[in-house]
mmCIF file of C-alpha atoms in Angstrom:
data_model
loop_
_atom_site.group_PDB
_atom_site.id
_atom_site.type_symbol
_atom_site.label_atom_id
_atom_site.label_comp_id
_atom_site.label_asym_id
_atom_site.label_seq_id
_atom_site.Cartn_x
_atom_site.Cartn_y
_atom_site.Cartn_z
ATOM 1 C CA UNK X 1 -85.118 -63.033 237.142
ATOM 2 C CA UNK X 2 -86.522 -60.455 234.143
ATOM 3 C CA UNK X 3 -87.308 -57.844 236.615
ATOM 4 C CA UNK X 4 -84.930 -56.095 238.829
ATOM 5 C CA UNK X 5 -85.348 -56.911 242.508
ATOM 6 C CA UNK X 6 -83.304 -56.795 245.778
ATOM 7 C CA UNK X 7 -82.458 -60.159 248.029
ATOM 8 C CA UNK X 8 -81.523 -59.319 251.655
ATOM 9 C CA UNK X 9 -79.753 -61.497 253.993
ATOM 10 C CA UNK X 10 -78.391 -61.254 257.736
ATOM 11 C CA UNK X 11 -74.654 -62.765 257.809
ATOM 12 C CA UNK X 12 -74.103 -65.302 260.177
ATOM 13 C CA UNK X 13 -70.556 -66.034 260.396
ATOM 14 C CA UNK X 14 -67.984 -63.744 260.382
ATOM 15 C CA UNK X 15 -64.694 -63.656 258.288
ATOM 16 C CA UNK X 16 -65.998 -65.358 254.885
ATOM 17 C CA UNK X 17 -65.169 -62.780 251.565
ATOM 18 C CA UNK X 18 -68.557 -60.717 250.253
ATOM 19 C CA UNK X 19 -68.283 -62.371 247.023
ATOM 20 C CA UNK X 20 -67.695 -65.984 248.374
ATOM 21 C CA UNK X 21 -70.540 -65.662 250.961
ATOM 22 C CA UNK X 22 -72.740 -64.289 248.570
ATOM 23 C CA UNK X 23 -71.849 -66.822 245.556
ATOM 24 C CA UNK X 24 -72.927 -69.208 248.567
ATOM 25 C CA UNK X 25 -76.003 -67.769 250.002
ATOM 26 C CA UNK X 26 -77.053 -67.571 246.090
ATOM 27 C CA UNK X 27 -76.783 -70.897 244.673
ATOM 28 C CA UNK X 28 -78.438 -69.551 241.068
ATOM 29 C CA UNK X 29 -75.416 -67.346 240.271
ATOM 30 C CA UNK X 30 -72.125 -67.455 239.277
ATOM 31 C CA UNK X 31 -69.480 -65.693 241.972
ATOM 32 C CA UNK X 32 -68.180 -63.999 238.866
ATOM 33 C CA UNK X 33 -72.202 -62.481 238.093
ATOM 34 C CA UNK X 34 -71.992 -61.063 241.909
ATOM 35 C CA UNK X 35 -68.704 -60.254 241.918
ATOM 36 C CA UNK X 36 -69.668 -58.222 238.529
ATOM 37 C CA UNK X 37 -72.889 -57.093 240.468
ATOM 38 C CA UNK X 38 -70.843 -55.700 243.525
ATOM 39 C CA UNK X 39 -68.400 -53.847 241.140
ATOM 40 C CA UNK X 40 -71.786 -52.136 239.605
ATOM 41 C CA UNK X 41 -72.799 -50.685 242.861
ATOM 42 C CA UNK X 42 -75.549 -52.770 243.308
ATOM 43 C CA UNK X 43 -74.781 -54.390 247.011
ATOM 44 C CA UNK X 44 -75.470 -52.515 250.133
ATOM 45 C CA UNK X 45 -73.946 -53.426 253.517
ATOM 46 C CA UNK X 46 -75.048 -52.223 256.702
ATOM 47 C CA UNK X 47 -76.791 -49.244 254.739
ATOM 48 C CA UNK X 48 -73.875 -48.518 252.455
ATOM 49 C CA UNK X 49 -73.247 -48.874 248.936
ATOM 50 C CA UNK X 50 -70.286 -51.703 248.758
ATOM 51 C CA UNK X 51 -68.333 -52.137 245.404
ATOM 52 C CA UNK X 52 -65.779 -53.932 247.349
ATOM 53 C CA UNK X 53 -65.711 -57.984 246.303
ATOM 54 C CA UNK X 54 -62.753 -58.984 248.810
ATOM 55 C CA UNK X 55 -64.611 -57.165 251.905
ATOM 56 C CA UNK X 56 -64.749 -59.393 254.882
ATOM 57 C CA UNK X 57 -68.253 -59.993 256.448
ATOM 58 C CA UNK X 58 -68.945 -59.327 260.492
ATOM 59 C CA UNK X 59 -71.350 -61.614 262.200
ATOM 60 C CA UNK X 60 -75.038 -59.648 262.157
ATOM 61 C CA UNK X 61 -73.823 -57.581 258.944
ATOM 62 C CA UNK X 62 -77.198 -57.089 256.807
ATOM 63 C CA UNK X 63 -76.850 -57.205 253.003
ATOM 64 C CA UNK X 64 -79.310 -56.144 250.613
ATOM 65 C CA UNK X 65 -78.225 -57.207 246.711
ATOM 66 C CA UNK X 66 -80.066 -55.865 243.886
ATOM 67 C CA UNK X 67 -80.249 -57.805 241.090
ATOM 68 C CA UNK X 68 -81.352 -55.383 237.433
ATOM 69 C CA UNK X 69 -83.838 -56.363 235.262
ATOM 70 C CA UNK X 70 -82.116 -58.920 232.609
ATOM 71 C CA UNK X 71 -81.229 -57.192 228.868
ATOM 72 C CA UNK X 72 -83.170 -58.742 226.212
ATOM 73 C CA UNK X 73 -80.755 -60.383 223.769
ATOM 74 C CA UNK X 74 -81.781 -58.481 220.487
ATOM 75 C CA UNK X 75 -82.293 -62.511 218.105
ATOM 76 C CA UNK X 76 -85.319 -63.564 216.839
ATOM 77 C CA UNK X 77 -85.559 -66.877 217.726
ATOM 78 C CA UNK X 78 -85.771 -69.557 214.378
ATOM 79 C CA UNK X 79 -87.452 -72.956 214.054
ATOM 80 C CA UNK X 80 -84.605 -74.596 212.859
ATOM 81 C CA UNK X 81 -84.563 -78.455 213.721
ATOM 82 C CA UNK X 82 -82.089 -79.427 216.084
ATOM 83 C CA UNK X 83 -80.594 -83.180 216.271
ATOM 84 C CA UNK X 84 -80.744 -83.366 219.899
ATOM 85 C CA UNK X 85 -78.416 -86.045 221.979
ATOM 86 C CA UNK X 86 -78.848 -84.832 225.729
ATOM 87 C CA UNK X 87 -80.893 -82.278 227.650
ATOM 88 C CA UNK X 88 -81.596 -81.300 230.879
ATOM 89 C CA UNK X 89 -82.409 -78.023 232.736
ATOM 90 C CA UNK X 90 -78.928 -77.333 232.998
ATOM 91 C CA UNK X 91 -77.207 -78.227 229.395
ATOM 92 C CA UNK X 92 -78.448 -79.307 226.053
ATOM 93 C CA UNK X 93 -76.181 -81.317 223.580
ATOM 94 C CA UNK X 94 -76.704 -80.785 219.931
ATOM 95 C CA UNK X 95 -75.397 -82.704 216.926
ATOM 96 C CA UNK X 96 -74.593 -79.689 214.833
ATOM 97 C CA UNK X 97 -74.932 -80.455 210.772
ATOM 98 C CA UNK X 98 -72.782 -78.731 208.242
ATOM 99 C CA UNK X 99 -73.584 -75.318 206.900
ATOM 100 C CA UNK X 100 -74.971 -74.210 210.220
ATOM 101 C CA UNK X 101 -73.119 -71.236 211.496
ATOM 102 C CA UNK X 102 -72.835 -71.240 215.787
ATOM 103 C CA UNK X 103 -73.154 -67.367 216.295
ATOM 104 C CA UNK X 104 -74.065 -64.709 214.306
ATOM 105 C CA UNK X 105 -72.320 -62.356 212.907
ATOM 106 C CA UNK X 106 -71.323 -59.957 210.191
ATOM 107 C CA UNK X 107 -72.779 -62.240 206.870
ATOM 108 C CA UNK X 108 -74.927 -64.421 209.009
ATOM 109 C CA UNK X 109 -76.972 -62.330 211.323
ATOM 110 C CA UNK X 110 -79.951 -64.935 211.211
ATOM 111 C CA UNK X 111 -79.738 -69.096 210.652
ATOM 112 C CA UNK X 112 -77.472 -69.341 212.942
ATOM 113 C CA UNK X 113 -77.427 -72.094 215.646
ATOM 114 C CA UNK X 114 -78.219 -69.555 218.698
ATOM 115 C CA UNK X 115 -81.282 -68.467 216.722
ATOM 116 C CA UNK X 116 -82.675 -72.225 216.645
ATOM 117 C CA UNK X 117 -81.897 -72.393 220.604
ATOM 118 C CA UNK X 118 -83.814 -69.021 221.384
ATOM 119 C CA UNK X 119 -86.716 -71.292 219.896
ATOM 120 C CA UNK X 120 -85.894 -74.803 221.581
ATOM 121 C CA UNK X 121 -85.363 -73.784 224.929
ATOM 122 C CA UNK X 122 -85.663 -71.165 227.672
ATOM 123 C CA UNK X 123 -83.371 -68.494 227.774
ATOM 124 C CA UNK X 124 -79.627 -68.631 230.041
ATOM 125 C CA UNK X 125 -79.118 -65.500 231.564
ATOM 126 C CA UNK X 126 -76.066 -65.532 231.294
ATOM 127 C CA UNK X 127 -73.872 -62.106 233.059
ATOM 128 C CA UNK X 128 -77.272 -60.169 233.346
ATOM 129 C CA UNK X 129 -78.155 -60.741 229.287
ATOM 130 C CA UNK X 130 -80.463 -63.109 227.935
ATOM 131 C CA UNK X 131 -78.267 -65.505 225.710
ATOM 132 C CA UNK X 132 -77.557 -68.681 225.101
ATOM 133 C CA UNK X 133 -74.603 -69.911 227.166
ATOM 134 C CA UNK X 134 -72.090 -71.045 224.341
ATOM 135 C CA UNK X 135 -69.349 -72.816 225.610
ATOM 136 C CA UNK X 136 -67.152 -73.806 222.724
ATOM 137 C CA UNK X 137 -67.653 -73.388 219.037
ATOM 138 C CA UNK X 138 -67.733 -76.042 215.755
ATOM 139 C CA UNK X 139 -66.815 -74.171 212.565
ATOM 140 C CA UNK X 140 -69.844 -73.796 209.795
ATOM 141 C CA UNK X 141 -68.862 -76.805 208.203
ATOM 142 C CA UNK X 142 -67.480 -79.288 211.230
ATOM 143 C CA UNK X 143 -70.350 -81.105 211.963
ATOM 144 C CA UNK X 144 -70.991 -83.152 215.109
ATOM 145 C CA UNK X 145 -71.300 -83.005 219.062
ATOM 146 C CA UNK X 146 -71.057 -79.246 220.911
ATOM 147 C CA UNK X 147 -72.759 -78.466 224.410
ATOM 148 C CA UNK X 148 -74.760 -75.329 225.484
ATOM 149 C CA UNK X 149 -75.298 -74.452 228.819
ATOM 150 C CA UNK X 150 -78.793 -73.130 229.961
ATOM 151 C CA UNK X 151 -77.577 -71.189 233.352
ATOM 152 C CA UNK X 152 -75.075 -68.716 234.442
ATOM 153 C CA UNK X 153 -73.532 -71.501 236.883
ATOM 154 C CA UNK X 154 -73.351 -74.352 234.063
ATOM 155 C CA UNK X 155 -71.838 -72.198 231.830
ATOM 156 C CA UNK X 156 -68.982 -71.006 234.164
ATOM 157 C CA UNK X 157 -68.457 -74.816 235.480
ATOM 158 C CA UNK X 158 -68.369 -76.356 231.948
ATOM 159 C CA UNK X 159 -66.069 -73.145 230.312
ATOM 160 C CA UNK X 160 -63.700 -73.613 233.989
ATOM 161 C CA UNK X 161 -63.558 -77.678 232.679
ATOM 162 C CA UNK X 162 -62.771 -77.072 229.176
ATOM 163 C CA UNK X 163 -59.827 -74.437 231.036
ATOM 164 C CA UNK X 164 -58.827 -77.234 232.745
ATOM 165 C CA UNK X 165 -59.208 -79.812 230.106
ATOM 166 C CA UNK X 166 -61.151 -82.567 232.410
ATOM 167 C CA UNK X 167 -63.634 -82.247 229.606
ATOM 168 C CA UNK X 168 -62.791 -83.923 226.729
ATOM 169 C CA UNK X 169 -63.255 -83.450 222.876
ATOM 170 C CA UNK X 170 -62.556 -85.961 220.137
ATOM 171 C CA UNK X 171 -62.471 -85.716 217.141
ATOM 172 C CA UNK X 172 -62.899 -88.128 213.795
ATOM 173 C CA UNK X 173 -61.230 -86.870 210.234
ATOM 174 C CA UNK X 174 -60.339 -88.431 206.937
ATOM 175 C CA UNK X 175 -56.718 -86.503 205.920
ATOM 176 C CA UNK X 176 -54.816 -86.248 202.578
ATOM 177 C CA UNK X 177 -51.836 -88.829 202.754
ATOM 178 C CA UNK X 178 -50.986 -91.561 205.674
ATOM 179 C CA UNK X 179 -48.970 -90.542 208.667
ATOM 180 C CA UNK X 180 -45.185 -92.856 209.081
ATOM 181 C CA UNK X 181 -46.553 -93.758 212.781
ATOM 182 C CA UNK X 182 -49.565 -94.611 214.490
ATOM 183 C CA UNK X 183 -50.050 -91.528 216.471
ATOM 184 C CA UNK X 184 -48.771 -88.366 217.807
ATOM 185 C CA UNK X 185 -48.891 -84.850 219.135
ATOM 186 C CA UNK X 186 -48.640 -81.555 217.518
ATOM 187 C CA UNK X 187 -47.813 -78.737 220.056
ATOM 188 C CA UNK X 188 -47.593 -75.403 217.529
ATOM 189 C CA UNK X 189 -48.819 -72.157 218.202
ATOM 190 C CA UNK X 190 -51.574 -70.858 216.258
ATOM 191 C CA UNK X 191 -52.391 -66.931 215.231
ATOM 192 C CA UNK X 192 -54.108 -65.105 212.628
ATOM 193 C CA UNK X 193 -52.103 -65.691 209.062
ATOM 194 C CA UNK X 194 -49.705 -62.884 208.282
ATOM 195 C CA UNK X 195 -51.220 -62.480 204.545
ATOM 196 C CA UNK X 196 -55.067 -63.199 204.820
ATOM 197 C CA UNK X 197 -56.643 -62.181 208.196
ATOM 198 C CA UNK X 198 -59.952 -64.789 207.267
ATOM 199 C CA UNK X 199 -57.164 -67.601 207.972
ATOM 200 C CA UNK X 200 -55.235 -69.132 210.607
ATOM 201 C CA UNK X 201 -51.853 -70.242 210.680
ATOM 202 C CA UNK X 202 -49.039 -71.587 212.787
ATOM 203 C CA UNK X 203 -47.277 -68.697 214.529
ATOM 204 C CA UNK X 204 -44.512 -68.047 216.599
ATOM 205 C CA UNK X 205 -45.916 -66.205 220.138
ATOM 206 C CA UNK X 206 -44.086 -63.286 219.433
ATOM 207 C CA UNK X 207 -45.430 -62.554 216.733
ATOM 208 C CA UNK X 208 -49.004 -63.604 218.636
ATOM 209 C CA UNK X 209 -49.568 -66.941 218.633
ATOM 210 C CA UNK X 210 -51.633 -68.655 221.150
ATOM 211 C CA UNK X 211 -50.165 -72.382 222.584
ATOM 212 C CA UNK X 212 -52.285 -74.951 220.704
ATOM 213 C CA UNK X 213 -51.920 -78.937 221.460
ATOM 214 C CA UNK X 214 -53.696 -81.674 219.357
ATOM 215 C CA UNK X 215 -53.184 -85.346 219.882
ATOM 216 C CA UNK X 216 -54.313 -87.373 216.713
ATOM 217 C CA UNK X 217 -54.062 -91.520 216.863
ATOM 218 C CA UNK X 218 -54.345 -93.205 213.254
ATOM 219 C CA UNK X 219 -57.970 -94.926 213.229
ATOM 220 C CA UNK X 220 -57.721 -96.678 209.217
ATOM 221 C CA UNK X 221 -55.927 -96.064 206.449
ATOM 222 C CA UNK X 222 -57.320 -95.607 203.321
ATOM 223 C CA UNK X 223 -54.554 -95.781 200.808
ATOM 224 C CA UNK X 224 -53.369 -92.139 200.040
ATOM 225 C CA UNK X 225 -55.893 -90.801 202.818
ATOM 226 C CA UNK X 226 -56.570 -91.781 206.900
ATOM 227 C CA UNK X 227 -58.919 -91.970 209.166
ATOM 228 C CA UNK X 228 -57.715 -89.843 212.244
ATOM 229 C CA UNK X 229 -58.486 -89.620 215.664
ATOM 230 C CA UNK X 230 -57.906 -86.176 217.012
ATOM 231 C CA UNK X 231 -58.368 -84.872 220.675
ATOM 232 C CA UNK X 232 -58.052 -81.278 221.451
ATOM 233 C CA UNK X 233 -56.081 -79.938 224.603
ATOM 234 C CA UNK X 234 -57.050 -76.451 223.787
ATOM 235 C CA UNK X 235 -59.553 -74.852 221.376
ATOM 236 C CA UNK X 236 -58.171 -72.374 219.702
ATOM 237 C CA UNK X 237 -60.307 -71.261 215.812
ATOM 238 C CA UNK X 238 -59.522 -74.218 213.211
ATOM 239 C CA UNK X 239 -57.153 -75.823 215.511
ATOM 240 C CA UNK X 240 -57.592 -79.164 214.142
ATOM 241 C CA UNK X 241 -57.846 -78.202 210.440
ATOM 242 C CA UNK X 242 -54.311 -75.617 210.661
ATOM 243 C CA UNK X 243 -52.344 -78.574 212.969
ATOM 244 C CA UNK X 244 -53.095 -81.195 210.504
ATOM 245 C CA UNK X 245 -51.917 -79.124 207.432
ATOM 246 C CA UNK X 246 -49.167 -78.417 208.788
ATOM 247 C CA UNK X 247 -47.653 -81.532 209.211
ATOM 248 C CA UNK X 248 -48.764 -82.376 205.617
ATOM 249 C CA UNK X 249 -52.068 -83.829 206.091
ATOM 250 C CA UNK X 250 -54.752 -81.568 205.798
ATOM 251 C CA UNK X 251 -58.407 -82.805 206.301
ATOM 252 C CA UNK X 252 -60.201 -83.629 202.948
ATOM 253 C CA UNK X 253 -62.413 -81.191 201.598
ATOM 254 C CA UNK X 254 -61.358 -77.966 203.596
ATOM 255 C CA UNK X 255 -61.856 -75.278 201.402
ATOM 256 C CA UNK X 256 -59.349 -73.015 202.943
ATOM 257 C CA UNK X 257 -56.295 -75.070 204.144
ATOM 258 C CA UNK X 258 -56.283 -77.896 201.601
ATOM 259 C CA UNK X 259 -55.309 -77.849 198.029
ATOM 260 C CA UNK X 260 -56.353 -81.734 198.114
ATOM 261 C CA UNK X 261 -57.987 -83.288 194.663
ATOM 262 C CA UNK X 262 -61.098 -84.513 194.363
ATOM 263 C CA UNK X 263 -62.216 -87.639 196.515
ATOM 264 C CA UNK X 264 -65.347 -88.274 194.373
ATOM 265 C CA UNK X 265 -67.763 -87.577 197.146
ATOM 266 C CA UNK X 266 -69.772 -84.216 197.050
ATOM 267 C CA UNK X 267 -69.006 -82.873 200.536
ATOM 268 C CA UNK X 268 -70.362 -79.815 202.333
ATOM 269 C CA UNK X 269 -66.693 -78.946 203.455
ATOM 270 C CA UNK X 270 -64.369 -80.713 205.410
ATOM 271 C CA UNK X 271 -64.356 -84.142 206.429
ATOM 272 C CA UNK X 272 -63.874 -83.366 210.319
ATOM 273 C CA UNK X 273 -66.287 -84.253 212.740
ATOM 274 C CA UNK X 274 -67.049 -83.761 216.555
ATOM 275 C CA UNK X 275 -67.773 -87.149 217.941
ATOM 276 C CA UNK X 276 -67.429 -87.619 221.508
ATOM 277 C CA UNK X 277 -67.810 -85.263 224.084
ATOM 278 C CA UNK X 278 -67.389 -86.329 227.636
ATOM 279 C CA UNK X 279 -68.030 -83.896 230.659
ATOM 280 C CA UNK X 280 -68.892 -83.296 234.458
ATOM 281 C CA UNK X 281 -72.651 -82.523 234.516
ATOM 282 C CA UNK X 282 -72.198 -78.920 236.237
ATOM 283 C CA UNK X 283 -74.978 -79.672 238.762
ATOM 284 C CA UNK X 284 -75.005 -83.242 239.491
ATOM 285 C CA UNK X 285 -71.252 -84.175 238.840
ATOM 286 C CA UNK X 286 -71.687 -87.322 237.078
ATOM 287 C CA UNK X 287 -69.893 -87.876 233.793
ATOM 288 C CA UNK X 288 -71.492 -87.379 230.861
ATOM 289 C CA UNK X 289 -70.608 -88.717 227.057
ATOM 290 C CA UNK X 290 -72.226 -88.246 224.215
ATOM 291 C CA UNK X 291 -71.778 -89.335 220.670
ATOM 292 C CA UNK X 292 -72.459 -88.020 217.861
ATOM 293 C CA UNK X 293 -72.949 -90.406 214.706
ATOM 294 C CA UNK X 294 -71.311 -89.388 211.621
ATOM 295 C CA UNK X 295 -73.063 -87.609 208.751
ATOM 296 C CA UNK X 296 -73.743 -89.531 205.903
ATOM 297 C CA UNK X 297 -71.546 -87.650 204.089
ATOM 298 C CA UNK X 298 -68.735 -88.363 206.304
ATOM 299 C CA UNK X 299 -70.028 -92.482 206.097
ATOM 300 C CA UNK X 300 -70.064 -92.309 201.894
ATOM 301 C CA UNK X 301 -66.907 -91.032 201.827
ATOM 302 C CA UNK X 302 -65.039 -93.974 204.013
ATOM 303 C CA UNK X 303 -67.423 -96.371 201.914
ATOM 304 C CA UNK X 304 -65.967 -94.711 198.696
ATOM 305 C CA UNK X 305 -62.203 -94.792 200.079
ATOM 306 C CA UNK X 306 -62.533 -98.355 201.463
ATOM 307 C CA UNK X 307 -63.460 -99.999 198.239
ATOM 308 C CA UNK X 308 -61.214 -97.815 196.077
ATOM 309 C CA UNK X 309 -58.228 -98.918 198.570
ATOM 310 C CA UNK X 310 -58.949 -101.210 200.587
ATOM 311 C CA UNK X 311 -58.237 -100.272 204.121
ATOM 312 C CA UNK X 312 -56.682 -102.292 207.487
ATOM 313 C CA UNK X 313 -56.609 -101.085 210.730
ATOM 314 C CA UNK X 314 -54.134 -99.082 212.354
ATOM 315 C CA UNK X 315 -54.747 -98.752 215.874
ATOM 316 C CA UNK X 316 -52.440 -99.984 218.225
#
């Protein structure tokens, strides 16, 4: 679809919505792309321009939808290796390293992970602009598995599961300290920090915080640190890294909520990683699960802790 042309159709049912008839005439996009399209003037019904989505369709009514030309996405695309751990025509599944910034933005316009998928793999479009459909984001420095969707429809069915949290996202971290039980939930709200607006904090709704939920389950303690489990109910920005500070055990190595010494082990930032990701393939509907193996960073650092402590296992 990079030029602008018009699909026309003869309704053969009567009482189905525009939008809903449409969304299922046109497999290829999203009901909220011709909802979006409809809204835009760009549907015309029985002759007439219709911008109504909720109108109800007659049996013989003849639609003609115009679909514009796609906007260029204005990213030079970047031969940046990517650690690949499943792709299809629908999704690709990248183990992202440290350092590697998702989107750009204002102090990273190039580098960034979207540039190296403008490279790897045919553009989304994605709500009439060329882009790559990113679902959910990794900080710079949390390294590990994140999907992408390569259509309009994949990316609304996999942001609608992460909404409804049937996908799921775990987590693995090394923390300052050892938690008194084996596992728990943290259910704080978290909002931009009163006093530095590059942080996060936990804040009370009225004062704009958003609900955030993380479970955590102890994996191995490490003597004054532990290996942590984490799984994410929603996603809001550091979720994982402002929960776990707060109740005392922030991840080693973050930079901007731990005041943590020294573990001995030169890491890139903190020692949080995206491991498993399981999902609904969008088109097909089987489950899908990747893993993402650790860095070696994240490896030389439980090798350090292990024989400086010992360690035993602490899962139930």
């Amino acid at each position: 679809m990079n030029s602008p042309h018009s699909i026309s159709l003869e309704v053969q049912e009567t009482g189905s919505r525009i939008d809903r008839y449409l969304s299922q005439q046109l497999p290829d996009l999203s009901r909220s792309r011709i909802q979006k399209l409809i809204e835009e003037g760009n549907l015309v019904l029985n002759g007439t321009v219709c911008t109504s989505k909720k109108a109800t369709m007659q049996m013989g009514d003849r639609l003609s939808l115009t679909i514009p030309e796609v906007q260029p996405l204005d990213l030079q695309p970047e031969e940046i290796p990517l650690d690949v751990l499943y792709e299809d025509d629908s999704l690709i599944i990248i183990n992202k390293p440290a350092g590697l910034v998702v989107h750009p933005a204002a102090g990273h316009e190039a580098g960034t992970l979207v540039n190296a998928l403008l490279a790897h793999c045919p553009l989304a479009e994605i709500g009439g602009v060329q882009r790559p459909g990113i679902v959910h984001r990794l900080d710079k420095d949390t390294t590990g598995a994140m999907v992408v969707a390569k259509t309009d429809q994949a990316h609304q069915h996999l942001q609608a599961q992460l909404k409804a949290k049937t996908a799921r996202r775990e987590y693995l971290g090394v923390v300052y300290g050892s938690p008194r039980t084996e596992c728990g939930t943290i259910d704080q709200p978290i909002g931009r920090h009163s006093g530095d607006r590059k942080k996060m904090a936990v804040v009370p709704p009225e004062k704009g915080g958003r609900a955030a939920m993380t479970h955590w389950r102890v994996q191995e303690r490490l003597g004054h640190h532990t290996l942590m489990l984490f799984q994410l109910e929603t996603g809001r920005t550091h979720q994982i890294r402002v929960h776990s500070a707060h109740i005392g055990h922030p991840i080693v190595g973050d930079p901007v909520y731990s005041s943590g010494h020294s573990v001995g082990v030169n890491l890139p930032g903190q020692a949080l990683h995206a491991w498993r990701l399981r999902l609904q393939h969008p088109v097909t509907g089987e489950l899908l699960e990747a893993i993402a193996p650790l860095p070696q960073t994240f490896t030389t650092l439980l090798e350090v802790l292990r024989r400086r402590f010992g360690s035993f296992d602490g899962k139930n």
